[in-house]
Amino acid sequence: MMRCGLKGGGRVASWGGDRRSPAVNPSSSVRMPAGGGGGCCSGLRSRASDLAGLEMASLRGGVGGLFRSSPRYGRLQATAAGASRVDPEDIPLEKVQVKSSGHVLPYVGVACLGAILFGYHLGVVNGALEHLAKDLGIAENAVLQGWVVSTSLAGATVGSFTGGSLADKFGRTRTFILDAVPLALGAFLSATAQDIRTMIIGRLLAGIGIGISSALVPLYISEISPTEIRGTLGSVNQLFICIGILAALLAGLPLAANPSWWRTMFGIAVVPSILLAVGMAFSPESPRWLFQQGKVIQAESAVKRLYGKEKVTEVMYDLRASGQSSSEPEAGWFDLFSKRYWKVVSVGAALFLFQQLAGINAVVYYSTSVFRSAGIASDVAASALVGAANVFGTMIASSLMDKQGRKSLLITSFSGMGASMLLLALSFTWKALAPYSGTLAVVGTVLYVLSFALGAGPVPALLLPEIFASRIRAKAVALSLGMHWVSNFFIGLYFLSVVNKFGISTVYLGFASVCALAVLYIAGNVVETKGRSLEEIERELSVVD
């Protein structure tokens, strides 16, 4: 079993004092058992209208932390620009709390335009499909309609795998600007399409764009967020995905009176795409990426813009102490499977695979029929109930993310999902419960969505950028999200066939088993990251050869 060591023990600081730490704390060890493979987000393929709440978390509490800092380090004696490590003898002793005067929130908001577009492009086709099919002459061709829906998933797979390389090569902000091109062009082609070929090309380009943003948004937010509120800000990505889906549903309301409105629905997405590019042109680059590229002066400037000049010394010390420097060559894709990184990469991928195999697609797909069995005939009411459960769950998750921690929320979430799946299975099969089957099915569905929103929905996308080392962060996030899109595609492709062969109750029991396995895996493999800087986490997960 691989051992991981914590390098560079306790830190001390003082303002210009000449006392020095005589030694560094002994390294502590953390066990990192082997992980699995994997895939992410939540079943966004089927019934986008029902998914309006399923990929969100709420921005609650902690915003005040944007303007304060945790007590850390004072002024460093070793400030050589090229230094990749700071000698423990050069670390001052006294801890001094300094107030941050930076402003991170506006840049998080700009990045979340990518999350809005993610949700909007996935949800917009739901209401528009029937009307665009008539205008493009494919109303009787279910296969071509399926291509209009699923082409974006294929594009997202391509985009998620390429996004990591682009982010490493060009930086986070410039990749956002590049990403705005397929997002805007895809929306424009879809809105102006006169034939099915143009529509499919537009959907493919939009899919590539959302694939890139699915990896880039959580990556950028995690790298610019203060440690003490990184969990809260990281969960905002999920909130804005939901907002994008809801915006797509609202954009479809005029369709009943104006069938040609579907073109406007697609065209609307051009506006936030342009705003994303313009906003990122004025946003600071990730200091961690800049430092990794050896651009120390630019990194200090970015830190000053994000957190204020008072935090420059502290953050730059963290970067130097983590051992990140341009002395190491840029990580390639094969490096992700090396002994040094594979353990932690497999954990990230496994979390997303468990998320997909835990049954979110099934619950969303069958939610309408479940609610109808309980006398709720309105699809809008069903969607509203699912969305309300998710909003409540994510509000709780967001408030607890930086208090209870990511790991405990994941365990609680998958446990609740497993119990809900058992309840759903029993409601369909146990004859003694037949008189109450409709009510129990609704309760099971709502509890499942609530449990999902508590951890399995928002946590994986937040946790990945935290546990991956800076050198591999972008590519590792891209790999995991690429696995998500691939698994999402195949689950959507074969789900109905499996249900028809084995029955929904048996499938639900299978999902409950996956949830139980997820709890065991998380308990043994996932490390807690709350309250620790990305550099601290990286040092703890550094494999000792």
XYZ file of C-alpha atoms in Angstrom:
545
model
C 0.000 0.000 0.000
C 1.414 3.389 -1.008
C 2.452 5.808 1.702
C 2.126 9.541 1.315
C 4.153 12.000 3.367
C 3.470 15.496 4.596
C 6.498 17.570 3.739
C 7.570 20.749 5.439
C 5.841 20.711 8.823
C 4.464 23.580 10.894
C 4.891 27.155 9.707
C 5.629 30.184 11.835
C 5.811 33.858 10.992
C 6.815 37.239 12.302
C 7.142 40.763 11.017
C 10.839 41.101 10.500
C 11.859 39.267 13.683
C 15.235 37.580 13.720
C 14.176 34.457 15.576
C 14.257 31.280 13.555
C 12.625 27.909 13.760
C 15.243 25.352 14.776
C 13.577 22.488 12.967
C 10.704 21.402 10.862
C 8.037 19.134 12.287
C 8.473 15.484 11.404
C 6.484 14.413 8.419
C 3.254 12.624 9.084
C 1.937 9.941 6.829
C -1.402 9.334 5.217
C -2.536 6.087 3.692
C -3.664 6.199 0.086
C -5.102 2.870 -1.031
C -5.536 2.142 -4.674
C -8.533 3.655 -6.432
C -10.695 2.792 -9.385
C -11.545 4.365 -12.683
C -14.223 6.822 -13.405
C -16.394 9.485 -14.833
C -18.994 13.230 -13.162
C -21.527 15.795 -12.764
C -25.053 14.366 -12.565
C -27.241 12.815 -15.208
C -27.749 15.780 -17.418
C -28.665 13.811 -20.504
C -32.288 12.819 -19.940
C -35.125 15.232 -19.167
C -33.204 18.461 -18.824
C -36.317 20.107 -17.426
C -36.306 17.739 -14.469
C -32.602 18.265 -14.012
C -33.069 21.959 -13.308
C -31.935 21.510 -9.772
C -29.581 18.572 -9.968
C -26.157 20.104 -10.533
C -26.170 22.997 -8.162
C -24.945 24.127 -4.832
C -25.726 27.408 -3.146
C -23.572 30.415 -2.402
C -24.283 30.850 1.273
C -22.247 32.179 4.062
C -18.551 32.688 3.869
C -18.686 35.503 1.332
C -17.448 37.797 4.011
C -14.319 35.656 4.029
C -13.387 37.223 0.720
C -12.267 40.258 2.621
C -10.423 38.640 5.506
C -7.635 36.157 5.802
C -6.572 33.398 8.092
C -3.540 33.979 10.302
C -0.493 32.663 8.522
C 2.883 33.967 7.651
C 4.667 37.231 7.937
C 7.423 38.539 5.766
C 9.796 36.000 4.265
C 13.521 36.465 4.420
C 14.095 34.374 1.296
C 12.486 36.202 -1.604
C 14.561 35.191 -4.567
C 12.231 35.216 -7.517
C 13.410 31.921 -8.880
C 13.354 30.021 -5.585
C 11.161 26.960 -5.719
C 11.494 26.138 -2.009
C 12.030 28.169 1.145
C 14.501 26.916 3.719
C 12.751 26.310 7.077
C 15.508 28.377 8.688
C 14.258 31.407 6.749
C 10.677 31.208 8.030
C 9.943 33.837 10.719
C 8.200 32.777 13.913
C 5.230 34.903 15.039
C 1.821 34.448 13.447
C 0.250 37.734 12.448
C -3.275 38.116 11.067
C -3.502 40.449 8.106
C -6.676 41.681 6.492
C -7.109 41.007 2.807
C -8.184 43.921 0.627
C -8.644 41.880 -2.541
C -11.840 41.108 -4.399
C -12.237 37.540 -5.657
C -16.011 37.397 -6.086
C -16.282 39.373 -9.382
C -13.816 37.017 -11.072
C -15.678 33.967 -9.757
C -18.831 35.502 -11.233
C -17.189 35.939 -14.639
C -15.994 32.317 -14.623
C -19.499 31.146 -13.741
C -20.770 32.495 -17.057
C -19.175 29.311 -18.392
C -21.280 27.291 -15.944
C -24.445 29.133 -17.012
C -23.676 28.306 -20.646
C -23.009 24.690 -19.632
C -26.512 24.373 -18.204
C -28.200 26.463 -20.885
C -26.829 24.537 -23.860
C -27.821 21.246 -22.226
C -31.330 22.420 -21.370
C -32.273 24.554 -24.353
C -32.920 21.658 -26.728
C -35.520 20.132 -24.417
C -38.271 22.630 -25.159
C -37.114 23.553 -28.660
C -36.769 20.061 -30.166
C -40.363 19.564 -31.267
C -40.532 22.922 -33.037
C -37.106 22.848 -34.665
C -37.830 19.312 -35.895
C -40.859 20.616 -37.805
C -38.966 23.569 -39.280
C -36.001 21.418 -40.346
C -38.152 18.604 -41.749
C -37.169 15.870 -39.289
C -40.430 15.643 -37.329
C -40.854 11.985 -38.331
C -37.211 11.038 -37.961
C -36.500 10.087 -34.351
C -32.894 9.150 -35.170
C -31.995 12.619 -36.425
C -33.778 14.190 -33.475
C -31.648 12.001 -31.245
C -28.549 13.283 -32.996
C -29.590 16.880 -32.297
C -29.782 16.028 -28.602
C -26.763 13.747 -28.252
C -24.267 15.524 -30.524
C -23.612 18.017 -27.757
C -22.572 15.126 -25.477
C -20.090 13.898 -28.080
C -18.711 17.419 -28.407
C -18.506 17.771 -24.627
C -16.395 14.608 -24.454
C -13.933 16.047 -26.970
C -13.933 19.424 -25.242
C -13.336 18.041 -21.764
C -10.274 16.069 -22.894
C -8.762 19.002 -24.804
C -9.584 21.636 -22.189
C -6.862 20.487 -19.819
C -4.104 20.743 -22.415
C -5.307 24.179 -23.514
C -5.436 25.418 -19.912
C -1.884 24.207 -19.285
C -0.505 25.668 -22.505
C -2.268 29.030 -22.718
C -3.357 29.633 -19.129
C -6.806 29.637 -17.548
C -8.087 33.038 -18.659
C -6.940 32.757 -22.265
C -8.503 29.304 -22.510
C -11.779 30.818 -21.318
C -11.508 33.373 -24.121
C -10.811 30.613 -26.658
C -13.718 28.600 -25.251
C -16.099 31.465 -25.978
C -15.550 30.896 -29.713
C -17.225 27.455 -30.037
C -19.849 28.472 -27.469
C -20.868 31.565 -29.433
C -20.418 30.039 -32.898
C -22.366 26.925 -31.929
C -25.238 29.024 -30.623
C -25.248 31.175 -33.770
C -25.248 28.214 -36.171
C -28.016 26.486 -34.218
C -30.137 29.639 -34.240
C -29.736 30.251 -37.964
C -29.759 26.631 -39.198
C -31.825 25.967 -42.306
C -31.024 22.258 -42.468
C -30.202 19.443 -40.075
C -26.507 19.386 -41.015
C -25.957 22.975 -39.853
C -27.905 22.290 -36.667
C -25.780 19.262 -35.808
C -22.555 21.205 -36.465
C -23.810 23.975 -34.209
C -24.698 21.527 -31.442
C -21.301 19.822 -31.791
C -19.441 23.134 -31.415
C -21.576 24.113 -28.435
C -20.830 20.716 -26.905
C -17.087 21.230 -27.327
C -17.479 24.578 -25.585
C -19.373 23.194 -22.594
C -16.919 20.305 -22.341
C -14.042 22.752 -21.980
C -15.944 24.911 -19.491
C -17.011 21.885 -17.419
C -13.346 21.351 -16.532
C -12.156 24.948 -16.633
C -14.693 26.646 -14.352
C -14.073 24.544 -11.202
C -10.332 24.552 -11.934
C -10.081 28.348 -12.118
C -12.357 28.957 -9.125
C -10.398 26.553 -6.930
C -7.091 28.184 -7.868
C -8.172 31.758 -7.129
C -10.372 31.178 -4.046
C -9.143 31.878 -0.490
C -8.616 28.676 1.481
C -11.174 29.449 4.176
C -14.099 29.782 1.724
C -12.902 27.674 -1.187
C -15.631 25.097 -0.554
C -18.401 27.682 -0.661
C -17.097 29.379 -3.792
C -16.345 26.059 -5.478
C -19.951 24.961 -5.051
C -21.136 28.095 -6.874
C -20.212 26.337 -10.126
C -23.056 23.872 -9.539
C -25.466 26.666 -8.684
C -24.849 28.435 -11.976
C -25.212 25.237 -13.983
C -28.683 25.000 -12.495
C -29.360 28.646 -13.275
C -28.413 27.957 -16.891
C -30.846 25.037 -17.110
C -33.616 27.078 -15.507
C -32.899 29.944 -17.904
C -33.301 27.525 -20.822
C -36.668 26.373 -19.468
C -37.878 29.944 -18.998
C -36.634 30.894 -22.468
C -38.991 28.261 -23.881
C -42.178 29.753 -22.407
C -43.027 31.882 -25.524
C -42.899 28.772 -27.759
C -46.601 28.041 -27.277
C -47.550 31.367 -28.865
C -44.624 31.606 -31.300
C -43.295 28.271 -32.663
C -40.387 30.039 -34.394
C -39.137 31.291 -31.034
C -36.772 28.316 -30.844
C -34.255 30.217 -32.989
C -34.175 33.035 -30.456
C -33.706 30.486 -27.677
C -30.496 29.238 -29.260
C -29.354 32.729 -30.232
C -29.617 34.068 -26.686
C -26.558 32.008 -25.721
C -24.330 34.213 -27.895
C -24.621 37.066 -25.375
C -23.120 35.345 -22.276
C -20.450 33.808 -24.533
C -19.266 37.276 -25.551
C -19.498 38.503 -21.962
C -17.353 35.546 -20.863
C -14.616 36.458 -23.347
C -14.692 40.161 -22.455
C -14.785 39.485 -18.712
C -11.870 37.072 -18.841
C -9.818 39.588 -20.817
C -9.873 41.742 -17.664
C -9.611 38.927 -15.086
C -6.354 37.917 -13.382
C -4.623 34.728 -14.408
C -4.348 31.918 -11.862
C -1.301 32.719 -9.674
C -0.613 28.993 -9.385
C -0.418 28.556 -13.156
C 1.793 31.626 -13.483
C 4.167 30.366 -10.801
C 4.281 26.930 -12.407
C 5.370 28.650 -15.622
C 8.145 30.489 -13.786
C 6.366 33.864 -14.126
C 6.891 34.864 -10.496
C 6.446 38.628 -10.931
C 3.160 38.123 -12.798
C 2.055 35.662 -10.109
C 2.683 38.260 -7.403
C 0.701 40.818 -9.394
C -2.216 38.391 -9.733
C -2.131 37.656 -5.988
C -2.239 41.388 -5.272
C -5.332 41.812 -7.470
C -7.103 38.799 -5.989
C -6.298 39.144 -2.279
C -4.587 42.507 -1.811
C -0.925 43.351 -1.311
C -1.090 42.212 2.332
C -1.408 38.580 1.217
C 1.386 38.495 -1.364
C 4.061 37.247 1.046
C 1.846 34.523 2.483
C 0.593 33.154 -0.830
C 3.976 33.299 -2.534
C 5.513 31.438 0.387
C 2.884 28.732 0.010
C 3.667 28.422 -3.689
C 7.422 28.208 -3.111
C 7.090 25.797 -0.195
C 4.921 23.461 -2.264
C 7.844 22.807 -4.581
C 6.007 24.113 -7.641
C 8.473 25.570 -10.089
C 9.340 25.702 -13.729
C 12.212 23.316 -13.095
C 9.841 20.397 -13.716
C 8.677 19.944 -17.310
C 4.989 20.253 -18.079
C 3.102 17.048 -17.244
C 1.935 14.934 -20.165
C -1.140 12.734 -20.317
C 0.879 9.597 -19.598
C 2.204 11.198 -16.404
C -1.312 10.871 -14.960
C -0.865 7.087 -14.950
C 2.596 7.133 -13.365
C 3.287 5.798 -9.876
C 3.643 9.357 -8.629
C 0.128 10.476 -9.585
C -2.052 7.477 -10.394
C -3.384 6.918 -6.872
C -4.864 10.379 -6.546
C -6.000 10.523 -10.200
C -7.886 7.259 -9.747
C -9.673 8.671 -6.698
C -10.937 11.645 -8.688
C -12.085 9.514 -11.596
C -13.754 6.967 -9.300
C -15.816 9.662 -7.573
C -17.355 10.717 -10.860
C -17.966 7.134 -11.926
C -19.791 6.422 -8.656
C -21.794 9.589 -9.165
C -22.971 8.416 -12.572
C -23.600 4.788 -11.583
C -25.537 5.746 -8.438
C -28.746 6.215 -10.443
C -29.301 9.926 -10.931
C -30.404 9.383 -14.546
C -32.928 6.757 -13.472
C -34.494 8.911 -10.790
C -34.793 11.894 -13.118
C -36.118 9.826 -16.018
C -38.820 8.154 -13.926
C -39.693 11.106 -11.699
C -42.640 12.180 -13.832
C -44.256 8.726 -13.839
C -43.543 8.368 -10.107
C -45.288 11.638 -9.337
C -48.218 10.774 -11.592
C -48.718 7.535 -9.651
C -49.155 9.711 -6.573
C -51.665 11.941 -8.312
C -49.289 14.727 -9.414
C -50.076 14.916 -13.127
C -48.294 18.193 -13.924
C -44.767 17.848 -15.307
C -44.075 21.400 -14.136
C -45.121 20.506 -10.588
C -42.913 17.406 -10.685
C -39.937 19.429 -11.884
C -40.601 22.067 -9.244
C -40.684 19.469 -6.477
C -37.418 17.894 -7.634
C -35.842 21.331 -7.956
C -37.032 22.426 -4.512
C -35.545 19.308 -2.923
C -32.251 19.996 -4.621
C -32.200 23.677 -3.682
C -32.779 22.788 -0.037
C -30.088 20.109 -0.112
C -27.514 22.331 -1.762
C -28.207 25.166 0.647
C -27.355 22.778 3.469
C -24.297 21.462 1.614
C -22.950 24.925 0.893
C -23.287 26.018 4.507
C -21.505 22.857 5.704
C -18.843 22.545 2.993
C -16.174 24.455 4.905
C -17.373 23.284 8.350
C -18.098 19.557 8.182
C -15.831 18.957 5.201
C -16.085 17.297 1.805
C -15.544 13.690 2.888
C -18.283 13.587 5.514
C -20.773 15.166 3.107
C -19.939 12.558 0.463
C -20.444 9.676 2.899
C -23.729 11.133 4.185
C -24.903 11.802 0.639
C -24.252 8.345 -0.794
C -25.706 6.711 2.345
C -28.922 8.685 1.920
C -29.042 7.907 -1.808
C -28.648 4.188 -1.124
C -31.441 4.211 1.475
C -33.697 6.126 -0.924
C -33.034 3.599 -3.687
C -34.044 0.763 -1.353
C -37.271 2.618 -0.547
C -38.001 3.135 -4.246
C -37.354 -0.539 -5.019
C -39.643 -1.673 -2.202
C -42.405 0.718 -3.242
C -42.512 -0.976 -6.662
C -42.322 -4.609 -5.504
C -43.545 -5.156 -1.927
C -47.230 -6.000 -2.131
C -47.834 -5.053 1.503
C -46.927 -1.494 0.570
C -49.129 -1.406 -2.525
C -51.733 0.978 -1.011
C -48.969 3.447 -0.214
C -46.716 2.809 -3.207
C -47.343 6.162 -4.881
C -46.632 8.185 -1.754
C -43.564 6.115 -0.863
C -42.198 6.473 -4.397
C -42.508 10.263 -4.205
C -40.875 10.319 -0.762
C -38.038 8.083 -2.030
C -37.491 10.288 -5.076
C -37.402 13.516 -3.063
C -35.084 12.000 -0.435
C -32.782 10.732 -3.167
C -32.522 14.153 -4.810
C -32.045 15.791 -1.411
C -29.264 13.351 -0.555
C -27.646 13.795 -3.969
C -27.603 17.571 -3.557
C -25.988 17.232 -0.141
C -22.718 15.848 -1.485
C -22.626 13.596 -4.538
C -23.737 16.483 -6.767
C -21.517 19.415 -5.754
C -18.531 17.816 -4.025
C -16.699 15.834 -6.760
C -16.198 18.827 -9.077
C -14.983 20.840 -6.081
C -12.726 18.129 -4.688
C -10.848 17.305 -7.880
C -8.926 20.572 -8.299
C -8.104 20.408 -4.592
C -6.493 16.959 -4.548
C -4.591 17.158 -7.839
C -1.056 18.557 -7.815
C -0.580 21.835 -9.655
C 1.597 20.187 -12.315
C -1.203 17.806 -13.366
C -4.292 19.666 -12.121
C -5.735 20.801 -15.448
C -5.172 17.515 -17.280
C -6.342 15.372 -14.352
C -9.573 17.368 -14.018
C -10.079 17.107 -17.783
C -9.510 13.343 -17.702
C -12.037 12.800 -14.914
C -14.665 14.980 -16.566
C -13.992 13.276 -19.873
C -14.742 9.971 -18.178
C -17.954 11.539 -16.907
C -19.125 12.439 -20.385
C -18.225 9.013 -21.758
C -20.006 7.159 -18.947
C -22.970 9.525 -19.176
C -23.285 8.794 -22.895
C -23.227 5.012 -22.504
C -25.533 5.014 -19.471
C -28.040 7.046 -21.446
C -27.630 4.745 -24.428
C -28.210 1.440 -22.625
C -30.267 2.401 -19.568
C -33.705 1.691 -21.058
C -32.543 -1.643 -22.459
C -31.349 -2.723 -19.007
C -34.618 -1.616 -17.423
C -36.664 -3.527 -20.003
C -34.620 -6.659 -19.414
C -34.351 -6.696 -15.615
C -37.122 -4.376 -14.403
C -36.848 -1.026 -12.665
C -36.878 -2.494 -9.134
C -33.847 -4.687 -9.837
C -32.050 -1.729 -11.390
C -32.830 0.378 -8.326
C -31.369 -2.329 -6.080
C -28.252 -2.287 -8.247
C -27.980 1.464 -7.768
C -28.327 0.999 -3.994
C -25.410 -1.451 -4.104
C -23.295 1.093 -5.995
C -24.062 3.679 -3.307
C -22.925 1.235 -0.597
C -19.670 0.580 -2.478
C -19.173 4.326 -2.866
C -19.441 4.845 0.902
C -16.801 2.172 1.542
C -14.501 3.552 -1.139
C -14.774 7.149 0.071
C -14.164 6.136 3.691
C -10.940 4.373 2.741
C -9.531 6.554 -0.029
C -10.713 10.174 0.057
C -8.754 12.689 2.139
C -10.343 15.700 3.814
C -9.385 19.042 2.263
C -11.348 21.657 4.223
C -9.376 24.533 5.693
C -6.147 23.651 3.883
C -4.487 25.467 1.019
C -4.003 23.684 -2.283
C -0.275 23.643 -1.589
C -0.738 21.987 1.812
C -2.918 19.325 0.243
C -0.399 18.778 -2.533
C 2.438 18.266 -0.046
C 0.401 15.754 1.945
C -0.471 13.743 -1.151
C 3.071 13.763 -2.529
C 4.106 10.136 -2.896
C 7.273 9.194 -1.066
C 9.262 6.941 -3.371
